């Protein structure tokens, strides 16, 4: 099953599918192990204490996304 990303309204990015194919790398270049997971939730608001993963902080801070996902600029 291909990897799919869902941009939740005013919430996290839900990543699902064959996560064995996902290469998640932190800002220092180190891999983040998500093996064995069927779904992960990535923070989009910036307030999570478990970045890059969502901890639900978007609800506490009242995060409002301006767009579900901004279009790519060519």
Coordinates of C-alpha atoms in Angstrom, one line a residue:
X1 CA 0.0 0.0 0.0
X2 CA 1.5 3.4 -0.9
X3 CA 2.3 6.0 1.8
X4 CA -0.5 8.5 2.1
X5 CA -0.5 11.8 4.0
X6 CA -3.7 13.5 5.2
X7 CA -3.5 17.1 6.3
X8 CA -6.1 17.2 9.1
X9 CA -8.0 20.5 9.3
X10 CA -6.3 22.6 12.1
X11 CA -4.5 19.5 13.2
X12 CA -1.7 17.0 12.5
X13 CA -0.5 15.4 9.3
X14 CA -1.6 11.7 9.4
X15 CA 0.9 9.4 7.6
X16 CA -0.2 5.9 6.8
X17 CA 0.4 3.1 4.4
X18 CA 3.6 1.0 4.0
X19 CA 5.7 2.9 6.5
X20 CA 8.6 0.4 6.0
X21 CA 9.2 2.5 2.9
X22 CA 9.2 5.8 4.8
X23 CA 12.6 7.4 5.5
X24 CA 12.1 9.9 8.3
X25 CA 15.2 12.0 9.1
X26 CA 15.7 14.5 11.9
X27 CA 17.4 17.9 11.6
X28 CA 20.8 16.3 12.4
X29 CA 20.5 13.7 9.7
X30 CA 19.7 10.9 12.0
X31 CA 17.0 8.4 11.0
X32 CA 13.8 8.3 13.1
X33 CA 12.7 4.7 13.5
X34 CA 9.0 4.2 12.7
X35 CA 9.2 0.5 11.9
X36 CA 6.3 -1.5 13.2
X37 CA 4.0 1.5 13.1
X38 CA 0.9 1.5 10.9
X39 CA 0.2 5.2 11.2
X40 CA 2.1 8.2 12.6
X41 CA 0.8 11.7 13.3
X42 CA 3.2 14.6 12.6
X43 CA 3.1 18.0 14.3
X44 CA 2.1 20.9 12.1
X45 CA 1.4 23.6 14.7
X46 CA 5.0 23.7 16.2
X47 CA 3.8 23.3 19.8
X48 CA 4.2 19.5 20.3
X49 CA 6.7 18.4 23.0
X50 CA 7.3 15.2 21.0
X51 CA 8.3 16.8 17.7
X52 CA 8.2 15.7 14.9
X53 CA 5.2 13.7 16.3
X54 CA 1.9 15.3 17.3
X55 CA 1.0 15.2 21.0
X56 CA -2.4 17.0 20.6
X57 CA -1.0 20.5 21.6
X58 CA -2.7 22.0 18.5
X59 CA -6.0 21.6 20.4
X60 CA -4.7 23.3 23.6
X61 CA -3.3 26.3 21.7
X62 CA -6.2 26.7 19.3
X63 CA -4.1 26.1 16.2
X64 CA -5.8 27.4 13.0
X65 CA -4.3 26.5 9.7
X66 CA -4.6 29.2 7.0
X67 CA -4.9 26.4 4.4
X68 CA -5.2 22.7 4.6
X69 CA -2.0 22.5 2.6
X70 CA -0.4 25.3 0.6
X71 CA 0.0 24.6 -3.2
X72 CA 3.6 24.0 -4.5
X73 CA 5.0 27.0 -6.3
X74 CA 6.7 26.2 -9.6

